[in-house]
Short mmCIF file of C-alpha atoms in Angstrom, two decimals:
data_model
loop_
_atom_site.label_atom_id
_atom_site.label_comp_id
_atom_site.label_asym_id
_atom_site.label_seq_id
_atom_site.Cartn_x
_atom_site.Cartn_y
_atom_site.Cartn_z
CA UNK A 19 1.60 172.28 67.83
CA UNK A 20 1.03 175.61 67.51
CA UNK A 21 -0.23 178.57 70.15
CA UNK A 22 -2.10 180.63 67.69
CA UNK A 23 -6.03 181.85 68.50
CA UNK A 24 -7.72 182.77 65.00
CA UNK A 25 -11.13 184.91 65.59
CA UNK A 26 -10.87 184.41 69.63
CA UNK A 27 -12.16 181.16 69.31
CA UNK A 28 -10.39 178.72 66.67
CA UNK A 29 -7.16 177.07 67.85
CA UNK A 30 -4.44 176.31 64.72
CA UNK A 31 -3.15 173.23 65.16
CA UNK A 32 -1.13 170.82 62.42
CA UNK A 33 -0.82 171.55 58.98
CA UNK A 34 -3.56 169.14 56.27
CA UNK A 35 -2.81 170.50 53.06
CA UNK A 36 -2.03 173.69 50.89
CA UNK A 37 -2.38 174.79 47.43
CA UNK A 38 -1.11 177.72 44.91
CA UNK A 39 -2.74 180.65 46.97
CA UNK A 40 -3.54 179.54 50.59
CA UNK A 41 -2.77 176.48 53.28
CA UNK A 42 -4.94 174.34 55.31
CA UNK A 43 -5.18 173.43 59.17
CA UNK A 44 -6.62 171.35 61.28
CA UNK A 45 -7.82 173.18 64.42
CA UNK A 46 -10.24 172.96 66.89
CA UNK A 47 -12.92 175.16 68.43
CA UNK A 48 -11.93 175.86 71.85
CA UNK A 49 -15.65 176.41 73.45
CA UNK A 50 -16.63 173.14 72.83
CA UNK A 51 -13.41 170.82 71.41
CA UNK A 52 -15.19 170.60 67.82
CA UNK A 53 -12.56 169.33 64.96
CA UNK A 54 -12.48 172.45 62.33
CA UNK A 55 -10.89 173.29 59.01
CA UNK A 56 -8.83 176.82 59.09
CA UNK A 57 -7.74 178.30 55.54
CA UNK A 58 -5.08 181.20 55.47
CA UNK A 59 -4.37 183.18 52.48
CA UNK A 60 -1.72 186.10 52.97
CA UNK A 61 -2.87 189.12 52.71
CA UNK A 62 -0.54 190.31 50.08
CA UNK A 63 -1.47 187.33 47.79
CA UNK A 64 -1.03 188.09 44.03
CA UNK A 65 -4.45 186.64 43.86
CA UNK A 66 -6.47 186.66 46.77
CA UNK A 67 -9.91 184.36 46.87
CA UNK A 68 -10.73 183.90 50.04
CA UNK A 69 -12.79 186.67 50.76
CA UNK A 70 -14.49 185.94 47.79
CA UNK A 71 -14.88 182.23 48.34
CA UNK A 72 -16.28 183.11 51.65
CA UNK A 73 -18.94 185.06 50.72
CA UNK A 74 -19.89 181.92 48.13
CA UNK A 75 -19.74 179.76 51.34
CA UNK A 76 -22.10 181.97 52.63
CA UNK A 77 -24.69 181.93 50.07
CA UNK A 78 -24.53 178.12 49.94
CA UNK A 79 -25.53 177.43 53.04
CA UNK A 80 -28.22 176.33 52.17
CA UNK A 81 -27.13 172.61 51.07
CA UNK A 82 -26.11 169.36 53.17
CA UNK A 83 -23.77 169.12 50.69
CA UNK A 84 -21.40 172.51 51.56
CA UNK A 85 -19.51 172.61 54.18
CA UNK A 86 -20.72 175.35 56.87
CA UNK A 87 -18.38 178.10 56.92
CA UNK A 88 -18.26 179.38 60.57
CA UNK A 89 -16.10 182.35 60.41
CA UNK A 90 -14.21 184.90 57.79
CA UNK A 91 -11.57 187.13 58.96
CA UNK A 92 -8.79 189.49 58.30
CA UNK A 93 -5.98 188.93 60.55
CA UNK A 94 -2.75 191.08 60.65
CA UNK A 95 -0.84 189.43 58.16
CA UNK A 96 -3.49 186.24 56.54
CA UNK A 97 -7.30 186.24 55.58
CA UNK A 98 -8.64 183.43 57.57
CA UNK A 99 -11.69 181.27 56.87
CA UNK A 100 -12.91 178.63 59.08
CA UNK A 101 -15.05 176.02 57.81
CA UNK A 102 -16.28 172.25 58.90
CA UNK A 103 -13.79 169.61 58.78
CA UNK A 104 -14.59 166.93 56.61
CA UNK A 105 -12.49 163.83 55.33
CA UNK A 106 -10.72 162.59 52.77
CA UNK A 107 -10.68 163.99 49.28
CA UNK A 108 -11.71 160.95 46.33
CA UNK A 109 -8.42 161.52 44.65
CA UNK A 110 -6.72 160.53 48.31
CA UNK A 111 -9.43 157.67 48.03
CA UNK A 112 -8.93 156.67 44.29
CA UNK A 113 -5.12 156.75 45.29
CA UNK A 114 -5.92 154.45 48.57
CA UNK A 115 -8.09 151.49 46.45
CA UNK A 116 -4.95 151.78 43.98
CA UNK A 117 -6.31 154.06 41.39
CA UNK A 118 -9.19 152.39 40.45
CA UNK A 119 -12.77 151.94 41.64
CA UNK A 120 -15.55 149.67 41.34
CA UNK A 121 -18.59 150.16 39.18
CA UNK A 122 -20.32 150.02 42.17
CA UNK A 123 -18.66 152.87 43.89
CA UNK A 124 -18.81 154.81 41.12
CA UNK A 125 -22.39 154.42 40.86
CA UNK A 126 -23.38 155.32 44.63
CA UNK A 127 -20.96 158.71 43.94
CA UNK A 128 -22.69 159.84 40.65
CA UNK A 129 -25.98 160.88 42.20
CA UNK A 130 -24.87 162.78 45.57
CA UNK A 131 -21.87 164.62 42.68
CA UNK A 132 -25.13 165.74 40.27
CA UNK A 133 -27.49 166.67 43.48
CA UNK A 134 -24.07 168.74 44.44
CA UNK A 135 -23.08 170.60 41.04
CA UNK A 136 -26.96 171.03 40.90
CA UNK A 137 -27.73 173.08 43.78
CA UNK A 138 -24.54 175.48 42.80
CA UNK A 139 -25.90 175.99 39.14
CA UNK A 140 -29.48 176.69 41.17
CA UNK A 141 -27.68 179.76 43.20
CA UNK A 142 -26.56 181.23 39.69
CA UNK A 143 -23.54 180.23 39.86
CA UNK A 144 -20.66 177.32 37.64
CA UNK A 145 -17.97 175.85 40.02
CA UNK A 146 -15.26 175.80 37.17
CA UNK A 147 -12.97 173.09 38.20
CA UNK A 148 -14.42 169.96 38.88
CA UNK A 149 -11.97 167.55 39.81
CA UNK A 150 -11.55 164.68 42.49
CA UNK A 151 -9.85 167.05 44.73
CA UNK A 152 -13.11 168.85 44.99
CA UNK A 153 -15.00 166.23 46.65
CA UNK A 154 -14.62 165.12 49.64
CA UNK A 155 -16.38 162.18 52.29
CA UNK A 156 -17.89 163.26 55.39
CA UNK A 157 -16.46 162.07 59.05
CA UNK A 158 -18.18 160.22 61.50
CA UNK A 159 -21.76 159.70 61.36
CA UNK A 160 -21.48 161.64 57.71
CA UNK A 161 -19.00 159.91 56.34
CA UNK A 162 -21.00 158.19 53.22
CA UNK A 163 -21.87 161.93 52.48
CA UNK A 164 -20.36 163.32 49.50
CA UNK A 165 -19.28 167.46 49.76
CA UNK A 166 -18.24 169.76 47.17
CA UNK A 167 -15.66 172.20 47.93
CA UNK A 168 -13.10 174.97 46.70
CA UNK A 169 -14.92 177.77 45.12
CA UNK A 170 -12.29 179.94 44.52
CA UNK A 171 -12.84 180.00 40.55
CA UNK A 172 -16.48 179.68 40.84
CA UNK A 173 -18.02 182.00 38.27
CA UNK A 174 -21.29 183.33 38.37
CA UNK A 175 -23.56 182.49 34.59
CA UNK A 176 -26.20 184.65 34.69
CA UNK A 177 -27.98 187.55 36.48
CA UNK A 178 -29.07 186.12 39.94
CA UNK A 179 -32.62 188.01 40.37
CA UNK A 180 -33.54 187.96 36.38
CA UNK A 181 -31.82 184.71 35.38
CA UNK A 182 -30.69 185.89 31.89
CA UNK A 183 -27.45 183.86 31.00
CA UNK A 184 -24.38 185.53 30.39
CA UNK A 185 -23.70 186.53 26.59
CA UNK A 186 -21.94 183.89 24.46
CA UNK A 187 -18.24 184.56 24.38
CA UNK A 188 -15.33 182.85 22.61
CA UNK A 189 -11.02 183.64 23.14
CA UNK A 190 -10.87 183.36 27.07
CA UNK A 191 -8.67 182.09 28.97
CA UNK A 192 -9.11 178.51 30.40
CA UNK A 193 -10.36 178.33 33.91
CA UNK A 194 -9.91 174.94 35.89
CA UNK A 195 -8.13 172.01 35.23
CA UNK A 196 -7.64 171.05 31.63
CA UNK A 197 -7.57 167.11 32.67
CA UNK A 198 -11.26 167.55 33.50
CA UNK A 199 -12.34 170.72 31.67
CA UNK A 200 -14.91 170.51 28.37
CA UNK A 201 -13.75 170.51 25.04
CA UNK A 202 -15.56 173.94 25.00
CA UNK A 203 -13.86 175.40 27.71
CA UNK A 204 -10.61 173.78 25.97
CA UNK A 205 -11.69 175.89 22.98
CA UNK A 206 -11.64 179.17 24.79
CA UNK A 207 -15.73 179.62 25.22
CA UNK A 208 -17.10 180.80 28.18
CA UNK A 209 -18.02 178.35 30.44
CA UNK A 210 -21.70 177.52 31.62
CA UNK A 211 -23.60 174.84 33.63
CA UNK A 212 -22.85 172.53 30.48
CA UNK A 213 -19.20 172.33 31.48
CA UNK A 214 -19.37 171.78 35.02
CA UNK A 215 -21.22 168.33 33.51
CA UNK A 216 -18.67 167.07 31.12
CA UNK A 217 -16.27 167.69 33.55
CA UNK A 218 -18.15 165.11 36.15
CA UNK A 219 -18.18 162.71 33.49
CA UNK A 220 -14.59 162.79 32.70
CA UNK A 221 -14.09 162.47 36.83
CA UNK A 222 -16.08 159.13 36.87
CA UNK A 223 -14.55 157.51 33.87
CA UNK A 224 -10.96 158.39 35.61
CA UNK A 225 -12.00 157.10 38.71
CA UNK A 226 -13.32 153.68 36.65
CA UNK A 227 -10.33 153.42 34.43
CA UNK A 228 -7.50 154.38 36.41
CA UNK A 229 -6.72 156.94 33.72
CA UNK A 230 -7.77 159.16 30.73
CA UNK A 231 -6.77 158.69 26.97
CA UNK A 232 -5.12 162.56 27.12
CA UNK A 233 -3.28 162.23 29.99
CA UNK A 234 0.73 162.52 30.04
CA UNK A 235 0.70 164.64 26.94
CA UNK A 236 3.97 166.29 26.02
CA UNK A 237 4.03 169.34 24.58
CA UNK A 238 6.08 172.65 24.13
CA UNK A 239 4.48 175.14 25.71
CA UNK A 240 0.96 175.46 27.51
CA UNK A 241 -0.61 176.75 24.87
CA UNK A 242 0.16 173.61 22.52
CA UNK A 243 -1.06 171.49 25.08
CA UNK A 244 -4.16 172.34 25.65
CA UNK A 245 -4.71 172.08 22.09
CA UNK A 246 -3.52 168.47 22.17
CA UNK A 247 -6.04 167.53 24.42
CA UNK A 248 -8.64 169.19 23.12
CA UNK A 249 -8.24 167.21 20.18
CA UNK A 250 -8.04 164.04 21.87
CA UNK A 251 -11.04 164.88 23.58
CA UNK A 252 -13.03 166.39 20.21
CA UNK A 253 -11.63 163.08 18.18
CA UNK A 254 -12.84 160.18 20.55
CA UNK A 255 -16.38 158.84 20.53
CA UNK A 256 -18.25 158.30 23.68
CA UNK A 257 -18.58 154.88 22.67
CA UNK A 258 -14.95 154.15 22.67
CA UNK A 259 -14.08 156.21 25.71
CA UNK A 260 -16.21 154.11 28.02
CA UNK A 261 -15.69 150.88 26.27
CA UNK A 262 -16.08 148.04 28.70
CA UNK A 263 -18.04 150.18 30.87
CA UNK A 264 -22.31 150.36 31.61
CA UNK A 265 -23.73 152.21 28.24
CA UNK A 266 -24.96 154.90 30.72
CA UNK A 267 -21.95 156.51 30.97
CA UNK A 268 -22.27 156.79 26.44
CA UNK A 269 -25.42 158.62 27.04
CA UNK A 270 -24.38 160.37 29.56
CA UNK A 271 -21.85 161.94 27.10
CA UNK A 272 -24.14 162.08 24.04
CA UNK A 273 -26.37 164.87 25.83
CA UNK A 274 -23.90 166.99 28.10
CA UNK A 275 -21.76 167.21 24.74
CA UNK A 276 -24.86 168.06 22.66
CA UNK A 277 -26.40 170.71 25.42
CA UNK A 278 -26.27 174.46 24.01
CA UNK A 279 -24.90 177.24 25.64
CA UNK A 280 -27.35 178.67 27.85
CA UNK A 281 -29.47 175.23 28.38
CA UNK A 282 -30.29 173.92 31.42
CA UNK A 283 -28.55 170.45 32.09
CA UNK A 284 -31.19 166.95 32.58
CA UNK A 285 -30.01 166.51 35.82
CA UNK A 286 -33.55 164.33 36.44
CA UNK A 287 -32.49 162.17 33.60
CA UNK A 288 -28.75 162.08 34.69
CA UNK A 289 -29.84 160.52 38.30
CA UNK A 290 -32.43 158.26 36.70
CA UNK A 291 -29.57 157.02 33.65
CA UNK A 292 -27.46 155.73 36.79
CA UNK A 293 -29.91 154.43 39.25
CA UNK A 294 -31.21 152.17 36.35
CA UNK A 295 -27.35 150.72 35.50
CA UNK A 296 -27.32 150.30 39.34
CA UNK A 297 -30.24 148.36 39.37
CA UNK A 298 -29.54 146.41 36.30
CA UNK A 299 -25.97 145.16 37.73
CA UNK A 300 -28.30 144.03 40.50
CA UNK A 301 -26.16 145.81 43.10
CA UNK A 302 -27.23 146.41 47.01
CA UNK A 303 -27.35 150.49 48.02
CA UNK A 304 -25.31 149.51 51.25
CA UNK A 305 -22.94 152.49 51.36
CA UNK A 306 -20.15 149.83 51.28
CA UNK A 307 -17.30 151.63 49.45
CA UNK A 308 -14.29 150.29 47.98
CA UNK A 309 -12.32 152.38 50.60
CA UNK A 310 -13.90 150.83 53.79
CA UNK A 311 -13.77 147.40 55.39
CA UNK A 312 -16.21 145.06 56.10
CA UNK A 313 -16.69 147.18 59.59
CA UNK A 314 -17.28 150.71 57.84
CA UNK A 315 -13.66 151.72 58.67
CA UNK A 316 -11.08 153.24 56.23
CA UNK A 317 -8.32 150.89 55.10
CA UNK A 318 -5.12 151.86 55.81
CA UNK A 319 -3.64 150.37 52.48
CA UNK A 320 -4.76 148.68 49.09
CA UNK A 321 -6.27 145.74 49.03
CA UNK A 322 -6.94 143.22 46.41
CA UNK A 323 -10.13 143.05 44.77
CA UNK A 324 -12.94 141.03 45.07
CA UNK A 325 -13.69 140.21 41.85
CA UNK A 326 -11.22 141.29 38.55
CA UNK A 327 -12.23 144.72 36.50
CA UNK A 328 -11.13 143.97 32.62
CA UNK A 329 -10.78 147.25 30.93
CA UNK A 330 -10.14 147.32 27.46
CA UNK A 331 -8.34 150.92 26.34
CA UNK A 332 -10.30 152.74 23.61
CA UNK A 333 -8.67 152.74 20.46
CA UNK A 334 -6.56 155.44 19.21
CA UNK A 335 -8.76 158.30 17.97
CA UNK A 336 -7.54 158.71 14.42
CA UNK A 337 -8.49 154.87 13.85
CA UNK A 338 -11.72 155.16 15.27
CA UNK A 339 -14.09 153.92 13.19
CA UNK A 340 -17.40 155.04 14.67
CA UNK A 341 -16.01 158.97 14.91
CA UNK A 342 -13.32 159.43 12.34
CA UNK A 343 -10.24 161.33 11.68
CA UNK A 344 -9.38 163.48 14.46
CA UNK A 345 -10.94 167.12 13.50
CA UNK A 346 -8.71 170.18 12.80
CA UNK A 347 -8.82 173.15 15.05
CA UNK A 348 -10.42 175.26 12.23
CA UNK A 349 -12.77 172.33 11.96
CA UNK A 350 -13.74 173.22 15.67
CA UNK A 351 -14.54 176.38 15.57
CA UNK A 352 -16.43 176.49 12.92
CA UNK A 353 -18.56 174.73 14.67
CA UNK A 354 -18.40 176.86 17.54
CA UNK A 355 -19.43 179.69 15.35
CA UNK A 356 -22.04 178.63 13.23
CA UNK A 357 -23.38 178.10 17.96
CA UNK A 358 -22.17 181.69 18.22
CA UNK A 359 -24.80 183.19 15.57
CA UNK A 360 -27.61 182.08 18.01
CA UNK A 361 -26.12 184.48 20.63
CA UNK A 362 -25.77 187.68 18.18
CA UNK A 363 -29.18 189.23 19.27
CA UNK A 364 -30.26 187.61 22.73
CA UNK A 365 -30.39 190.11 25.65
CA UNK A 366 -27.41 190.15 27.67
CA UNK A 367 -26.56 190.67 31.64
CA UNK A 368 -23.27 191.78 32.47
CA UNK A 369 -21.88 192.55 35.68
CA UNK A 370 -19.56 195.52 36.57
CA UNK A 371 -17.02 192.68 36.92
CA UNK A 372 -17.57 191.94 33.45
CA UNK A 373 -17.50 195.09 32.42
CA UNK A 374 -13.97 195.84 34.00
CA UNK A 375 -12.82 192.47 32.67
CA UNK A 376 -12.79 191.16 36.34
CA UNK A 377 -13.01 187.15 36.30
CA UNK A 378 -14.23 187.11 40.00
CA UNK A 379 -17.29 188.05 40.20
CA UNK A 380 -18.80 190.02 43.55
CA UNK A 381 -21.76 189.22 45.52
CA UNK A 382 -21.38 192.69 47.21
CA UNK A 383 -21.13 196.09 45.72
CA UNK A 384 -17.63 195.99 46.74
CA UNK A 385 -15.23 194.42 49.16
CA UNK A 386 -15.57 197.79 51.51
CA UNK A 387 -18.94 196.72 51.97
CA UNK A 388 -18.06 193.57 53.75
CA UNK A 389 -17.17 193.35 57.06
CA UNK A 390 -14.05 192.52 57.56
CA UNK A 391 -14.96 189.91 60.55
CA UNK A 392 -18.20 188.30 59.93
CA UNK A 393 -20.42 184.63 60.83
CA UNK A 394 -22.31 182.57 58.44
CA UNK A 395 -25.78 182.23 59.93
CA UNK A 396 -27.04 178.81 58.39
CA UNK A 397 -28.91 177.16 61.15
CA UNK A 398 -30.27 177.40 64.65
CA UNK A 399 -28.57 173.75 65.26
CA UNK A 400 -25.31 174.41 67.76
CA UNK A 401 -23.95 171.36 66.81
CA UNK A 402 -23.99 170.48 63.38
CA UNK A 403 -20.49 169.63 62.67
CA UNK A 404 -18.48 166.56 61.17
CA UNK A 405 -15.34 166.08 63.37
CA UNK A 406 -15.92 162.16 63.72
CA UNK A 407 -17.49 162.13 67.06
CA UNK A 408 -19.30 159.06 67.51
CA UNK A 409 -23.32 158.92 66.83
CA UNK A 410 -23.82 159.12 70.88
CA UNK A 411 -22.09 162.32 70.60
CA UNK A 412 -24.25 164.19 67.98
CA UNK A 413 -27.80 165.03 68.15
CA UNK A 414 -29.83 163.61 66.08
CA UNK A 415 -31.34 166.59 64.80
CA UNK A 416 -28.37 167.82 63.33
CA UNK A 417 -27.36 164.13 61.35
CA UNK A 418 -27.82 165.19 57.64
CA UNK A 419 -30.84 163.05 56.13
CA UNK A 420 -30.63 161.52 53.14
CA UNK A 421 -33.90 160.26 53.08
CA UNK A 422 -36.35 163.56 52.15
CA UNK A 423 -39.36 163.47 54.46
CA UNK A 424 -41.76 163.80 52.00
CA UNK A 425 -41.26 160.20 50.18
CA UNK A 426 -43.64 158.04 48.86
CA UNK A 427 -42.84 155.70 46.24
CA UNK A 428 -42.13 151.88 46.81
CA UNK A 429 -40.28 149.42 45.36
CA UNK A 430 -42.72 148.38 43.32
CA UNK A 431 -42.39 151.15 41.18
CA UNK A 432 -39.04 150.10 39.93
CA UNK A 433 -40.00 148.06 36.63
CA UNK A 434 -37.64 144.27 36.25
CA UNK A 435 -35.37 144.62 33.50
CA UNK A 436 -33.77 141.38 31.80
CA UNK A 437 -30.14 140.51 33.62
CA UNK A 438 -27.52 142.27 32.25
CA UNK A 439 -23.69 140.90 31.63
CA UNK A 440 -21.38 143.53 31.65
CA UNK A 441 -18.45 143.47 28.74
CA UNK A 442 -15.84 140.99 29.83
CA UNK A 443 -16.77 140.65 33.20
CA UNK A 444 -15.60 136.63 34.24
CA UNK A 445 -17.98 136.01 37.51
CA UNK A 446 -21.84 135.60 37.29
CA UNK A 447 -23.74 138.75 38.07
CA UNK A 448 -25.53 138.51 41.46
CA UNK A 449 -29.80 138.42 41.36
CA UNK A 450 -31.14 142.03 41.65
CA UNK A 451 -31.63 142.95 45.04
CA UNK A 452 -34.70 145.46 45.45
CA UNK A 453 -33.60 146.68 48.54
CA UNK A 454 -33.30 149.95 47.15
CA UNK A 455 -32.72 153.33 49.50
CA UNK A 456 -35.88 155.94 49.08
CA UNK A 457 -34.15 158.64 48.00
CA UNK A 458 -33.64 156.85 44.33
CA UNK A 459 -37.36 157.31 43.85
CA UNK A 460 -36.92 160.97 43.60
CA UNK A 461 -35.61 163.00 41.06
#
């Protein structure tokens, strides 16, 4: 275990993870013996983002969903960032369940994962590489609390105080993960709030099917492969991608594929699309994940399933015979263009980071503004952290409600629909249960 004291107050212990640019501790505040998250980036890194991601951490403070950031600073050879520790990612919990999760789960996720990409679209900004990774489960008393994370290629989409959306663009670079990213993004157009929602539904159907139609594509070079899945992307209908699967998840597709460039996302309609599936497979809002026992606790290892998921693979995209041949990559962007003419005369905003053909935008004038040591100020609650302290050990003024205050709906507002049998499912659905949790009546 290591000695080291980051900002007088954090203690580094063991090693949790690392990535391309930085690597991730577990320490532990030594005023009080809170669990924390430290993230070190060398300070000669080819391409530093944790300054910037701090300064995002900042401005999100705002959301339940965020992790608090408690500290930013520049030590003599790392940029360190401390932040709340939270649990595991769902990739390391899709991996656990053995790569595969329940309708069920996947339902409870999809409303906490739009309420998250939400509230970063409502600060101005796109996260840019949505992925499993990305989200990760609370500890403790938080630990059916979904957080977003990583916003090191976070983008900013339009002027912050005015609101007008960044110009149309086409030939950049992809930014994210191409797994996940939108066949628009694929296609070298600037990303907007659009993407970030294609990209969630491509993370739920992985996380239902085990897999995606594009993935484990050979190719030559990068280049070549992104183009390969594009086109598997562009030349498969939602109807045959979630096959065997609640027709929410069709619709779902149908209107984040059809949104323009600068439109806002339905994210109402989104919630609403997936509480009514939940509803209709006449499932219980119990917080009862595949990942935890019957106690609440994390399994250690797979376990079988209760009942049998049948999932039928869609059929190969040139076959298709709701969508087509496969279309050519001229096909594509003549599409794209005849979107582009819409953008020729619309008022733009660009940033000096634009301007200089910077892809990280700043939220100060520059990075001698900032401080070099500085705190996130996001609440007069002392104790508002997740380290997995039991519920006698947290206030409970600081437990994150999920319930807003200001309900009032009832159950009764929920309207019967007839039973529906999903696709090759072999047991009898169970009756609906109207037990439903408040927040569902909100949008």
């Amino acid at each position: 275990m290591s000695n080291r004291i980051v900002g007088n107050y954090y203690h580094l212990q063991k090693q949790i993870g690392s990535g391309s640019f930085a690597t991730l501790y577990e320490g532990e505040d030594i005023r009080d013996g809170t669990k924390i998250a430290i993230k070190l980036e060398p300070l000669n890194s080819s391409y530093p983002q944790l300054n910037f991601e701090s300064k995002l951490y900042t401005l999100f403070s705002g959301s339940f969903q965020v992790p608090r950031m408690h500290l930013f600073t520049k030590e003599s050879r790392e940029n360190a960032m401390v932040i709340d520790l939270l649990g595991p990612s769902l990739e390391d919990l899709f991996n656990l369940c053995g790569q595969q999760l329940t309708i069920k789960t996947v339902l409870m996720l999809t409303d906490q994962m739009i309420n998250a990409v939400q509230f970063i679209h409502e600060k101005s900004f796109i996260h840019n590489d949505i992925k499993p990774d990305n989200f990760l489960m609370g500890l403790g008393s938080n630990k059916n609390q979904v957080y977003i994370i990583d916003f090191g290629l976070s983008k900013k989409y339009r002027d912050p105080t005015s609101h007008k959306h960044l110009p149309y663009e086409e030939g950049r670079s992809l930014t994210g993960t191409p797994r996940y990213a939108s066949i628009n993004a694929l296609n070298g157009i600037r990303q907007s709030r659009r993407d970030d929602m294609e990209s969630l539904g491509y993370v739920w159907l992985y996380l239902l099917r085990g897999s995606l139609p594009w993935m484990g594509i050979n190719a030559r070079n990068t280049d070549q492969k992104y183009s390969m899945i594009m086109e598997a992307k562009a030349g498969i209908s939602p109807e045959d991608l979630c096959a065997g699967y609640p027709k929410e998840f069709v619709e779902y597709f149908k209107d984040v594929r059809n949104l323009k460039y600068d439109e806002e996302p339905h994210y109402a309609k989104y919630r609403q699309l997936f509480r009514d599936a939940f509803i209709r497979y006449g499932y219980k809002f119990d917080y009862n994940y595949d990942w935890l026992d019957s106690r609440g606790r994390l399994i250690m290892q797979k376990t079988p399933r209760k009942f049998p998921i049948f999932v039928r693979d869609p059929p190969s995209p040139k076959k298709s015979e709701n969508h087509g041949p496969v279309p050519t990559k001229l096909q594509m962007y003549k599409k794209i263009s005849e979107e582009a003419k819409r953008y020729e005369e619309i008022p733009t905003y660009v940033s000096e980071d634009e301007e200089k053909g910077s892809e990280t935008p700043t939220l100060m004038s520059s990075d001698s503004d900032a401080p070099e040591t500085y705190e996130a100020v996001v609440s007069d609650s002392k104790n508002k952290t997740f380290d997995g302290s039991s519920d006698s050990e947290t206030s409970s003024d600081n437990i994150v409600k999920v319930i807003p205050a200001n309900f009032s709906g009832s159950t009764d507002e929920w309207k019967k629909e007839p039973k529906y049998t999903p696709r090759r499912q072999p047991f009898k659905m169970p009756k609906v249960d109207q037990t439903i949790p408040r927040w569902m009546f909100t949008n």
